[in-house]
Amino acid sequence: MALSPASVGPVISEVEMNAGADQGATTVRATVVQACSVFYDTPATLDKAEKLIAEAAGYGSQLVLFPEVFVGGYPHGSTFGLTIGSRSAKGKEDFRKYHAAAIDVPGPEVSRLAALAGKYNVFLVIGVVERAGYTLYNTVLSFDSLGKYLGKHRKLMPTALERVFWGCGDGSTIPVYDTPLGKVGAVICWENRMPLIRTAMYAKGVEIYCAPTADALPSWQSSMTHIALEGGCFVLTANQFCRRKDFPPPPEYTFGGHEEEPSPETAVCPGGSAIISPSGTVLAGPNYEGEALLTADLDLGEIVRAKFDFDVVGHYARPEVLSLTVKTEPKHAVSFTSTVG
């Protein structure tokens, strides 16, 4: 494994080249980005994203995955002033600033991300905070290497206090894209613990399963390995590596859930990004050391070999006993109809 400095600050690159790749199958070079947003500063976050994409492209990467809500930021430690039955004035102002840092989809930031994917000739998968009026969504955007915006996935179920500031997605945004690199899809953070959405992804034929996250617990690695084995797919998981100093100082931004304010160097999200093969082999990571680019060659022939053992929606399925129906129509709070005459 080669380690080399990157051009965007304290970022290292871990590059694992698969010398044993099947020459009869397609090999895809993929990079997982482990880096922190510039909190409350979306233009600076996009500038940082471009540097990281350029760095990954310099290693020959064809697919680049960013963490959950990289654009807009994950509000580690924030309570948004919430207690049962009340919200503080400061918490409401914190939400106003968070809302201002979110992006419209489509919108100028989406256009810029599309241009970056085309400029650096990469398939780009990136987490954003999507603004839809006054409701925010935890969303993943996908772009092809020609610079075309392909679509989005909204997180179906925000976890715990996330439900205070993010809305819920629906079945209309669970895409898997058929690309020259393989079939690519994304499931966000603890959605990956939901067996039915995983099954929906397998039924759509996902081969490169992207799992942007904010979970840095050791148990996350077990989940990612299980999904790789269960789905017979490559799993790419990207998390941010953030220190307290990456967020505004107190009293503007305070961390709940701590007995005392963390020191500036405290890692409030220690990463854990990784790349795992369909056999459960860890190809890169997990990294808990700092901001990093993790790169590996994915031998897509491994998928066929894994499916021979276990094809969860194919020869190992029992649809006469167990089946799943996915409702893919958009869900709207209000529908308008008109009558003629």
mmCIF file of C-alpha atoms in Angstrom:
data_model
loop_
_atom_site.group_PDB
_atom_site.id
_atom_site.type_symbol
_atom_site.label_atom_id
_atom_site.label_comp_id
_atom_site.label_asym_id
_atom_site.label_seq_id
_atom_site.Cartn_x
_atom_site.Cartn_y
_atom_site.Cartn_z
ATOM 1 C CA MET A 1 0.000 0.000 0.000
ATOM 2 C CA ALA A 2 1.496 3.306 -1.070
ATOM 3 C CA LEU A 3 1.129 6.455 0.991
ATOM 4 C CA SER A 4 1.722 9.849 -0.555
ATOM 5 C CA PRO A 5 0.940 13.450 0.398
ATOM 6 C CA ALA A 6 -1.937 15.165 -1.344
ATOM 7 C CA SER A 7 -2.245 18.776 -2.399
ATOM 8 C CA VAL A 8 -5.192 19.770 -0.242
ATOM 9 C CA GLY A 9 -3.662 19.953 3.195
ATOM 10 C CA PRO A 10 -3.268 17.104 5.699
ATOM 11 C CA VAL A 11 -4.695 14.505 3.342
ATOM 12 C CA ILE A 12 -2.961 11.250 2.538
ATOM 13 C CA SER A 13 -3.785 8.819 -0.216
ATOM 14 C CA GLU A 14 -3.944 5.075 0.264
ATOM 15 C CA VAL A 15 -3.777 3.308 -3.095
ATOM 16 C CA GLU A 16 -4.332 -0.450 -3.250
ATOM 17 C CA MET A 17 -3.711 -1.844 -6.737
ATOM 18 C CA ASN A 18 -5.231 -5.254 -7.330
ATOM 19 C CA ALA A 19 -2.427 -7.049 -9.148
ATOM 20 C CA GLY A 20 -4.456 -10.248 -9.254
ATOM 21 C CA ALA A 21 -7.411 -8.779 -11.156
ATOM 22 C CA ASP A 22 -9.074 -11.018 -13.723
ATOM 23 C CA GLN A 23 -7.853 -9.773 -17.080
ATOM 24 C CA GLY A 24 -11.056 -11.023 -18.693
ATOM 25 C CA ALA A 25 -13.213 -8.760 -16.552
ATOM 26 C CA THR A 26 -13.505 -5.029 -16.201
ATOM 27 C CA THR A 27 -11.414 -3.339 -13.529
ATOM 28 C CA VAL A 28 -12.598 -0.029 -12.094
ATOM 29 C CA ARG A 29 -10.412 2.256 -10.052
ATOM 30 C CA ALA A 30 -12.455 3.885 -7.285
ATOM 31 C CA THR A 31 -11.609 6.488 -4.655
ATOM 32 C CA VAL A 32 -13.343 7.135 -1.358
ATOM 33 C CA VAL A 33 -12.868 10.652 0.008
ATOM 34 C CA GLN A 34 -12.491 11.068 3.765
ATOM 35 C CA ALA A 35 -12.546 14.799 4.419
ATOM 36 C CA CYS A 36 -14.440 17.454 6.334
ATOM 37 C CA SER A 37 -16.796 20.056 4.935
ATOM 38 C CA VAL A 38 -16.124 23.743 5.422
ATOM 39 C CA PHE A 39 -19.046 24.229 7.757
ATOM 40 C CA TYR A 40 -21.524 27.015 6.880
ATOM 41 C CA ASP A 41 -19.405 27.835 3.779
ATOM 42 C CA THR A 42 -20.717 26.005 0.736
ATOM 43 C CA PRO A 43 -18.574 27.822 -1.868
ATOM 44 C CA ALA A 44 -15.417 26.897 0.081
ATOM 45 C CA THR A 45 -16.662 23.303 0.421
ATOM 46 C CA LEU A 46 -17.111 23.094 -3.354
ATOM 47 C CA ASP A 47 -13.605 24.477 -3.861
ATOM 48 C CA LYS A 48 -12.275 21.784 -1.532
ATOM 49 C CA ALA A 49 -14.299 19.142 -3.376
ATOM 50 C CA GLU A 50 -12.697 20.168 -6.666
ATOM 51 C CA LYS A 51 -9.191 19.805 -5.247
ATOM 52 C CA LEU A 52 -10.033 16.359 -3.905
ATOM 53 C CA ILE A 53 -11.624 15.256 -7.187
ATOM 54 C CA ALA A 54 -8.559 16.473 -9.087
ATOM 55 C CA GLU A 55 -6.312 14.558 -6.690
ATOM 56 C CA ALA A 56 -8.321 11.365 -7.154
ATOM 57 C CA ALA A 57 -8.367 11.783 -10.929
ATOM 58 C CA GLY A 58 -4.595 12.117 -10.780
ATOM 59 C CA TYR A 59 -4.451 8.564 -9.453
ATOM 60 C CA GLY A 60 -6.506 7.390 -12.412
ATOM 61 C CA SER A 61 -9.721 7.019 -10.449
ATOM 62 C CA GLN A 62 -12.884 6.543 -12.491
ATOM 63 C CA LEU A 63 -15.356 6.754 -9.603
ATOM 64 C CA VAL A 64 -15.148 9.133 -6.633
ATOM 65 C CA LEU A 65 -17.379 8.877 -3.551
ATOM 66 C CA PHE A 66 -17.726 11.685 -0.998
ATOM 67 C CA PRO A 67 -19.178 11.388 2.526
ATOM 68 C CA GLU A 68 -22.720 11.918 3.708
ATOM 69 C CA VAL A 69 -23.833 15.580 3.368
ATOM 70 C CA PHE A 70 -20.325 16.720 2.421
ATOM 71 C CA VAL A 71 -21.885 19.793 0.808
ATOM 72 C CA GLY A 72 -23.826 21.528 3.561
ATOM 73 C CA GLY A 73 -22.119 19.629 6.367
ATOM 74 C CA TYR A 74 -23.052 17.157 9.078
ATOM 75 C CA PRO A 75 -23.927 19.136 12.240
ATOM 76 C CA HIS A 76 -21.980 17.016 14.718
ATOM 77 C CA GLY A 77 -22.857 17.834 18.306
ATOM 78 C CA SER A 78 -25.591 20.337 17.483
ATOM 79 C CA THR A 79 -28.964 20.058 19.173
ATOM 80 C CA PHE A 80 -30.534 22.973 17.290
ATOM 81 C CA GLY A 81 -31.739 24.159 20.688
ATOM 82 C CA LEU A 82 -34.249 21.340 21.001
ATOM 83 C CA THR A 83 -35.797 20.000 24.160
ATOM 84 C CA ILE A 84 -39.121 18.203 24.352
ATOM 85 C CA GLY A 85 -41.780 20.883 24.021
ATOM 86 C CA SER A 86 -39.554 23.818 23.072
ATOM 87 C CA ARG A 87 -36.933 25.179 20.712
ATOM 88 C CA SER A 88 -34.550 27.954 21.656
ATOM 89 C CA ALA A 89 -34.093 31.168 19.693
ATOM 90 C CA LYS A 90 -30.439 30.271 19.119
ATOM 91 C CA GLY A 91 -31.419 26.850 17.830
ATOM 92 C CA LYS A 92 -33.779 28.445 15.324
ATOM 93 C CA GLU A 93 -30.980 30.745 14.180
ATOM 94 C CA ASP A 94 -28.638 27.751 13.873
ATOM 95 C CA PHE A 95 -31.192 26.127 11.577
ATOM 96 C CA ARG A 96 -31.482 29.334 9.511
ATOM 97 C CA LYS A 97 -27.718 29.257 8.892
ATOM 98 C CA TYR A 98 -27.794 25.537 8.120
ATOM 99 C CA HIS A 99 -30.673 26.107 5.688
ATOM 100 C CA ALA A 100 -28.664 28.877 4.003
ATOM 101 C CA ALA A 101 -25.710 26.506 3.473
ATOM 102 C CA ALA A 102 -27.919 23.873 1.798
ATOM 103 C CA ILE A 103 -28.323 23.683 -1.986
ATOM 104 C CA ASP A 104 -31.238 23.563 -4.394
ATOM 105 C CA VAL A 105 -31.503 20.515 -6.678
ATOM 106 C CA PRO A 106 -31.263 21.442 -9.492
ATOM 107 C CA GLY A 107 -29.322 24.631 -8.903
ATOM 108 C CA PRO A 108 -25.984 26.359 -9.513
ATOM 109 C CA GLU A 109 -24.066 24.109 -7.131
ATOM 110 C CA VAL A 110 -25.406 21.019 -8.907
ATOM 111 C CA SER A 111 -24.294 22.514 -12.219
ATOM 112 C CA ARG A 112 -20.829 23.099 -10.805
ATOM 113 C CA LEU A 113 -20.567 19.539 -9.524
ATOM 114 C CA ALA A 114 -21.660 18.240 -12.936
ATOM 115 C CA ALA A 115 -18.970 20.358 -14.574
ATOM 116 C CA LEU A 116 -16.346 18.970 -12.173
ATOM 117 C CA ALA A 117 -17.327 15.384 -12.991
ATOM 118 C CA GLY A 118 -16.921 16.156 -16.689
ATOM 119 C CA LYS A 119 -13.722 18.171 -16.269
ATOM 120 C CA TYR A 120 -11.967 15.379 -14.383
ATOM 121 C CA ASN A 121 -13.679 12.524 -16.258
ATOM 122 C CA VAL A 122 -15.008 10.762 -13.155
ATOM 123 C CA PHE A 123 -18.299 9.237 -12.057
ATOM 124 C CA LEU A 124 -19.073 11.367 -9.003
ATOM 125 C CA VAL A 125 -21.242 10.372 -6.025
ATOM 126 C CA ILE A 126 -21.519 13.079 -3.364
ATOM 127 C CA GLY A 127 -23.636 13.753 -0.300
ATOM 128 C CA VAL A 128 -25.395 17.121 -0.008
ATOM 129 C CA VAL A 129 -27.939 18.882 2.162
ATOM 130 C CA GLU A 130 -30.774 19.472 -0.297
ATOM 131 C CA ARG A 131 -33.058 22.448 0.216
ATOM 132 C CA ALA A 132 -36.642 22.037 -1.019
ATOM 133 C CA GLY A 133 -38.406 25.190 0.084
ATOM 134 C CA TYR A 134 -38.053 25.249 3.854
ATOM 135 C CA THR A 135 -37.480 21.523 4.321
ATOM 136 C CA LEU A 136 -34.010 20.004 4.111
ATOM 137 C CA TYR A 137 -33.130 16.502 2.925
ATOM 138 C CA ASN A 138 -30.064 14.317 3.347
ATOM 139 C CA THR A 139 -29.403 13.582 -0.325
ATOM 140 C CA VAL A 140 -26.830 11.880 -2.538
ATOM 141 C CA LEU A 141 -26.267 13.206 -6.064
ATOM 142 C CA SER A 142 -24.737 11.201 -8.907
ATOM 143 C CA PHE A 143 -22.994 12.480 -12.042
ATOM 144 C CA ASP A 144 -21.458 10.657 -14.981
ATOM 145 C CA SER A 145 -17.984 11.263 -16.384
ATOM 146 C CA LEU A 146 -19.400 13.351 -19.246
ATOM 147 C CA GLY A 147 -20.656 15.907 -16.748
ATOM 148 C CA LYS A 148 -24.311 14.861 -16.768
ATOM 149 C CA TYR A 149 -26.381 15.017 -13.593
ATOM 150 C CA LEU A 150 -28.048 11.600 -13.309
ATOM 151 C CA GLY A 151 -30.296 11.998 -10.294
ATOM 152 C CA LYS A 152 -30.566 11.824 -6.522
ATOM 153 C CA HIS A 153 -31.366 9.601 -3.580
ATOM 154 C CA ARG A 154 -32.989 11.109 -0.506
ATOM 155 C CA LYS A 155 -32.377 9.343 2.784
ATOM 156 C CA LEU A 156 -35.557 7.440 3.595
ATOM 157 C CA MET A 157 -35.330 7.689 7.364
ATOM 158 C CA PRO A 158 -33.132 10.194 9.192
ATOM 159 C CA THR A 159 -31.756 8.776 12.432
ATOM 160 C CA ALA A 160 -32.766 10.006 15.891
ATOM 161 C CA LEU A 161 -32.350 13.804 16.238
ATOM 162 C CA GLU A 162 -31.656 14.082 12.482
ATOM 163 C CA ARG A 163 -35.444 13.957 12.095
ATOM 164 C CA VAL A 164 -35.584 17.468 13.595
ATOM 165 C CA PHE A 165 -33.769 19.053 10.647
ATOM 166 C CA TRP A 166 -34.119 16.602 7.710
ATOM 167 C CA GLY A 167 -37.265 15.374 6.001
ATOM 168 C CA CYS A 168 -37.838 11.771 4.897
ATOM 169 C CA GLY A 169 -37.320 10.546 1.356
ATOM 170 C CA ASP A 170 -39.678 8.225 -0.530
ATOM 171 C CA GLY A 171 -39.510 5.339 -2.967
ATOM 172 C CA SER A 172 -39.195 7.591 -6.008
ATOM 173 C CA THR A 173 -35.495 8.240 -5.345
ATOM 174 C CA ILE A 174 -33.892 4.815 -4.941
ATOM 175 C CA PRO A 175 -31.930 4.689 -8.199
ATOM 176 C CA VAL A 176 -29.269 2.327 -9.463
ATOM 177 C CA TYR A 177 -27.490 3.686 -12.528
ATOM 178 C CA ASP A 178 -26.336 1.393 -15.335
ATOM 179 C CA THR A 179 -22.974 2.927 -16.261
ATOM 180 C CA PRO A 180 -19.880 1.864 -18.220
ATOM 181 C CA LEU A 181 -18.273 1.191 -14.824
ATOM 182 C CA GLY A 182 -21.071 -1.111 -13.666
ATOM 183 C CA LYS A 183 -24.342 -0.581 -11.853
ATOM 184 C CA VAL A 184 -23.874 2.112 -9.207
ATOM 185 C CA GLY A 185 -26.218 3.106 -6.372
ATOM 186 C CA ALA A 186 -26.104 4.721 -2.946
ATOM 187 C CA VAL A 187 -27.688 4.097 0.455
ATOM 188 C CA ILE A 188 -27.023 6.588 3.257
ATOM 189 C CA CYS A 189 -25.692 5.837 6.750
ATOM 190 C CA TRP A 190 -28.147 3.867 8.925
ATOM 191 C CA GLU A 191 -30.463 3.233 5.995
ATOM 192 C CA ASN A 192 -27.929 0.474 5.440
ATOM 193 C CA ARG A 193 -29.337 -1.259 8.519
ATOM 194 C CA MET A 194 -32.753 -1.473 6.798
ATOM 195 C CA PRO A 195 -32.882 -4.922 5.144
ATOM 196 C CA LEU A 196 -35.661 -3.993 2.720
ATOM 197 C CA ILE A 197 -33.888 -1.057 1.064
ATOM 198 C CA ARG A 198 -30.800 -3.238 0.706
ATOM 199 C CA THR A 199 -32.950 -5.891 -0.948
ATOM 200 C CA ALA A 200 -34.376 -3.278 -3.319
ATOM 201 C CA MET A 201 -30.850 -2.272 -4.307
ATOM 202 C CA TYR A 202 -29.861 -5.898 -4.913
ATOM 203 C CA ALA A 203 -32.972 -6.391 -7.063
ATOM 204 C CA LYS A 204 -31.880 -3.435 -9.185
ATOM 205 C CA GLY A 205 -28.567 -5.188 -9.756
ATOM 206 C CA VAL A 206 -26.242 -2.869 -7.818
ATOM 207 C CA GLU A 207 -22.594 -3.800 -8.336
ATOM 208 C CA ILE A 208 -20.829 -0.807 -6.787
ATOM 209 C CA TYR A 209 -22.743 -0.061 -3.605
ATOM 210 C CA CYS A 210 -21.922 3.375 -2.186
ATOM 211 C CA ALA A 211 -22.550 3.939 1.528
ATOM 212 C CA PRO A 212 -21.739 7.509 2.558
ATOM 213 C CA THR A 213 -22.053 7.779 6.320
ATOM 214 C CA ALA A 214 -21.497 9.690 9.543
ATOM 215 C CA ASP A 215 -21.017 6.499 11.590
ATOM 216 C CA ALA A 216 -17.438 6.021 12.780
ATOM 217 C CA LEU A 217 -18.159 3.205 15.247
ATOM 218 C CA PRO A 218 -16.236 -0.078 14.822
ATOM 219 C CA SER A 219 -19.552 -1.868 14.276
ATOM 220 C CA TRP A 220 -19.995 0.052 11.020
ATOM 221 C CA GLN A 221 -17.229 -2.025 9.456
ATOM 222 C CA SER A 222 -19.147 -5.193 10.303
ATOM 223 C CA SER A 223 -22.230 -3.812 8.564
ATOM 224 C CA MET A 224 -20.257 -2.908 5.443
ATOM 225 C CA THR A 225 -18.629 -6.342 5.244
ATOM 226 C CA HIS A 226 -22.008 -8.026 5.693
ATOM 227 C CA ILE A 227 -23.531 -5.961 2.860
ATOM 228 C CA ALA A 228 -20.651 -6.830 0.533
ATOM 229 C CA LEU A 229 -21.180 -10.536 1.252
ATOM 230 C CA GLU A 230 -24.974 -10.382 1.242
ATOM 231 C CA GLY A 231 -25.220 -8.393 -1.985
ATOM 232 C CA GLY A 232 -22.227 -9.892 -3.776
ATOM 233 C CA CYS A 233 -21.119 -6.339 -4.556
ATOM 234 C CA PHE A 234 -18.298 -3.922 -3.909
ATOM 235 C CA VAL A 235 -19.046 -1.623 -0.979
ATOM 236 C CA LEU A 236 -17.530 1.841 -0.783
ATOM 237 C CA THR A 237 -18.116 3.728 2.445
ATOM 238 C CA ALA A 238 -17.057 7.350 2.948
ATOM 239 C CA ASN A 239 -17.115 9.271 6.214
ATOM 240 C CA GLN A 240 -15.833 12.685 7.155
ATOM 241 C CA PHE A 241 -12.824 13.146 9.407
ATOM 242 C CA CYS A 242 -13.568 16.245 11.486
ATOM 243 C CA ARG A 243 -11.953 17.920 14.461
ATOM 244 C CA ARG A 244 -13.653 20.404 16.765
ATOM 245 C CA LYS A 245 -11.708 23.223 15.091
ATOM 246 C CA ASP A 246 -13.451 22.439 11.779
ATOM 247 C CA PHE A 247 -16.649 23.941 13.211
ATOM 248 C CA PRO A 248 -17.300 27.522 14.331
ATOM 249 C CA PRO A 249 -16.034 28.269 17.867
ATOM 250 C CA PRO A 250 -18.301 28.600 20.888
ATOM 251 C CA PRO A 251 -20.652 30.243 21.662
ATOM 252 C CA GLU A 252 -21.620 30.392 17.960
ATOM 253 C CA TYR A 253 -21.482 26.591 17.743
ATOM 254 C CA THR A 254 -21.590 24.374 20.811
ATOM 255 C CA PHE A 255 -21.355 20.607 21.157
ATOM 256 C CA GLY A 256 -24.054 18.772 23.073
ATOM 257 C CA GLY A 257 -23.557 15.320 24.518
ATOM 258 C CA HIS A 258 -20.185 16.209 26.041
ATOM 259 C CA GLU A 259 -19.412 16.899 29.685
ATOM 260 C CA GLU A 260 -17.211 19.766 28.530
ATOM 261 C CA GLU A 261 -16.485 21.566 25.291
ATOM 262 C CA PRO A 262 -14.116 19.429 23.147
ATOM 263 C CA SER A 263 -10.628 20.796 22.583
ATOM 264 C CA PRO A 264 -9.887 22.181 19.085
ATOM 265 C CA GLU A 265 -7.900 19.043 18.136
ATOM 266 C CA THR A 266 -10.502 16.558 19.357
ATOM 267 C CA ALA A 267 -11.709 14.302 16.549
ATOM 268 C CA VAL A 268 -15.497 14.667 16.677
ATOM 269 C CA CYS A 269 -15.825 12.317 13.694
ATOM 270 C CA PRO A 270 -12.817 9.999 13.262
ATOM 271 C CA GLY A 271 -13.583 8.611 9.796
ATOM 272 C CA GLY A 272 -13.443 4.885 9.158
ATOM 273 C CA SER A 273 -13.843 5.049 5.370
ATOM 274 C CA ALA A 274 -13.167 1.797 3.536
ATOM 275 C CA ILE A 275 -13.533 -0.234 0.336
ATOM 276 C CA ILE A 276 -14.648 -3.871 0.590
ATOM 277 C CA SER A 277 -14.866 -6.572 -2.065
ATOM 278 C CA PRO A 278 -17.780 -8.991 -2.685
ATOM 279 C CA SER A 279 -15.804 -11.676 -0.851
ATOM 280 C CA GLY A 280 -15.580 -9.499 2.253
ATOM 281 C CA THR A 281 -11.935 -8.618 1.701
ATOM 282 C CA VAL A 282 -11.012 -5.108 2.821
ATOM 283 C CA LEU A 283 -9.264 -3.484 -0.143
ATOM 284 C CA ALA A 284 -8.605 -0.106 1.497
ATOM 285 C CA GLY A 285 -9.049 1.289 4.993
ATOM 286 C CA PRO A 286 -10.610 1.618 7.407
ATOM 287 C CA ASN A 287 -8.776 4.867 8.030
ATOM 288 C CA TYR A 288 -9.056 6.623 11.410
ATOM 289 C CA GLU A 289 -5.923 8.747 11.113
ATOM 290 C CA GLY A 290 -7.074 11.900 9.324
ATOM 291 C CA GLU A 291 -8.331 13.273 6.038
ATOM 292 C CA ALA A 292 -7.455 10.795 3.295
ATOM 293 C CA LEU A 293 -8.121 9.477 -0.183
ATOM 294 C CA LEU A 294 -8.562 5.703 -0.251
ATOM 295 C CA THR A 295 -8.227 4.140 -3.680
ATOM 296 C CA ALA A 296 -8.570 0.554 -4.880
ATOM 297 C CA ASP A 297 -8.963 -1.378 -8.119
ATOM 298 C CA LEU A 298 -12.286 -3.218 -8.295
ATOM 299 C CA ASP A 299 -12.168 -6.433 -10.317
ATOM 300 C CA LEU A 300 -15.782 -6.783 -11.404
ATOM 301 C CA GLY A 301 -15.181 -10.468 -12.072
ATOM 302 C CA GLU A 302 -15.317 -10.842 -8.291
ATOM 303 C CA ILE A 303 -19.050 -10.130 -8.452
ATOM 304 C CA VAL A 304 -19.757 -13.136 -10.658
ATOM 305 C CA ARG A 305 -17.661 -15.386 -8.447
ATOM 306 C CA ALA A 306 -19.516 -14.152 -5.356
ATOM 307 C CA LYS A 307 -22.948 -14.580 -6.955
ATOM 308 C CA PHE A 308 -22.099 -18.204 -7.712
ATOM 309 C CA ASP A 309 -22.044 -18.725 -3.943
ATOM 310 C CA PHE A 310 -25.004 -16.544 -3.038
ATOM 311 C CA ASP A 311 -27.389 -14.492 -5.198
ATOM 312 C CA VAL A 312 -29.844 -13.038 -2.715
ATOM 313 C CA VAL A 313 -32.489 -12.054 -5.301
ATOM 314 C CA GLY A 314 -31.647 -14.824 -7.765
ATOM 315 C CA HIS A 315 -30.946 -18.502 -7.174
ATOM 316 C CA TYR A 316 -30.994 -18.008 -3.371
ATOM 317 C CA ALA A 317 -34.410 -16.299 -3.357
ATOM 318 C CA ARG A 318 -37.714 -17.927 -2.365
ATOM 319 C CA PRO A 319 -40.345 -15.522 -3.770
ATOM 320 C CA GLU A 320 -43.185 -17.981 -3.116
ATOM 321 C CA VAL A 321 -42.369 -17.575 0.596
ATOM 322 C CA LEU A 322 -40.739 -14.153 0.955
ATOM 323 C CA SER A 323 -41.230 -11.196 -1.379
ATOM 324 C CA LEU A 324 -40.903 -7.411 -1.363
ATOM 325 C CA THR A 325 -42.975 -4.681 -2.982
ATOM 326 C CA VAL A 326 -41.347 -1.254 -3.359
ATOM 327 C CA LYS A 327 -43.667 1.716 -3.861
ATOM 328 C CA THR A 328 -41.813 3.992 -6.270
ATOM 329 C CA GLU A 329 -44.339 6.751 -6.815
ATOM 330 C CA PRO A 330 -43.535 10.172 -5.275
ATOM 331 C CA LYS A 331 -45.450 11.039 -2.118
ATOM 332 C CA HIS A 332 -46.801 14.592 -1.947
ATOM 333 C CA ALA A 333 -48.479 16.270 1.003
ATOM 334 C CA VAL A 334 -50.879 18.076 -1.327
ATOM 335 C CA SER A 335 -52.224 17.014 -4.738
ATOM 336 C CA PHE A 336 -54.249 19.303 -6.996
ATOM 337 C CA THR A 337 -56.846 18.058 -9.465
ATOM 338 C CA SER A 338 -58.999 19.930 -11.895
ATOM 339 C CA THR A 339 -62.312 19.193 -13.546
ATOM 340 C CA VAL A 340 -63.430 20.350 -16.960
ATOM 341 C CA GLY A 341 -66.874 21.846 -17.489
#
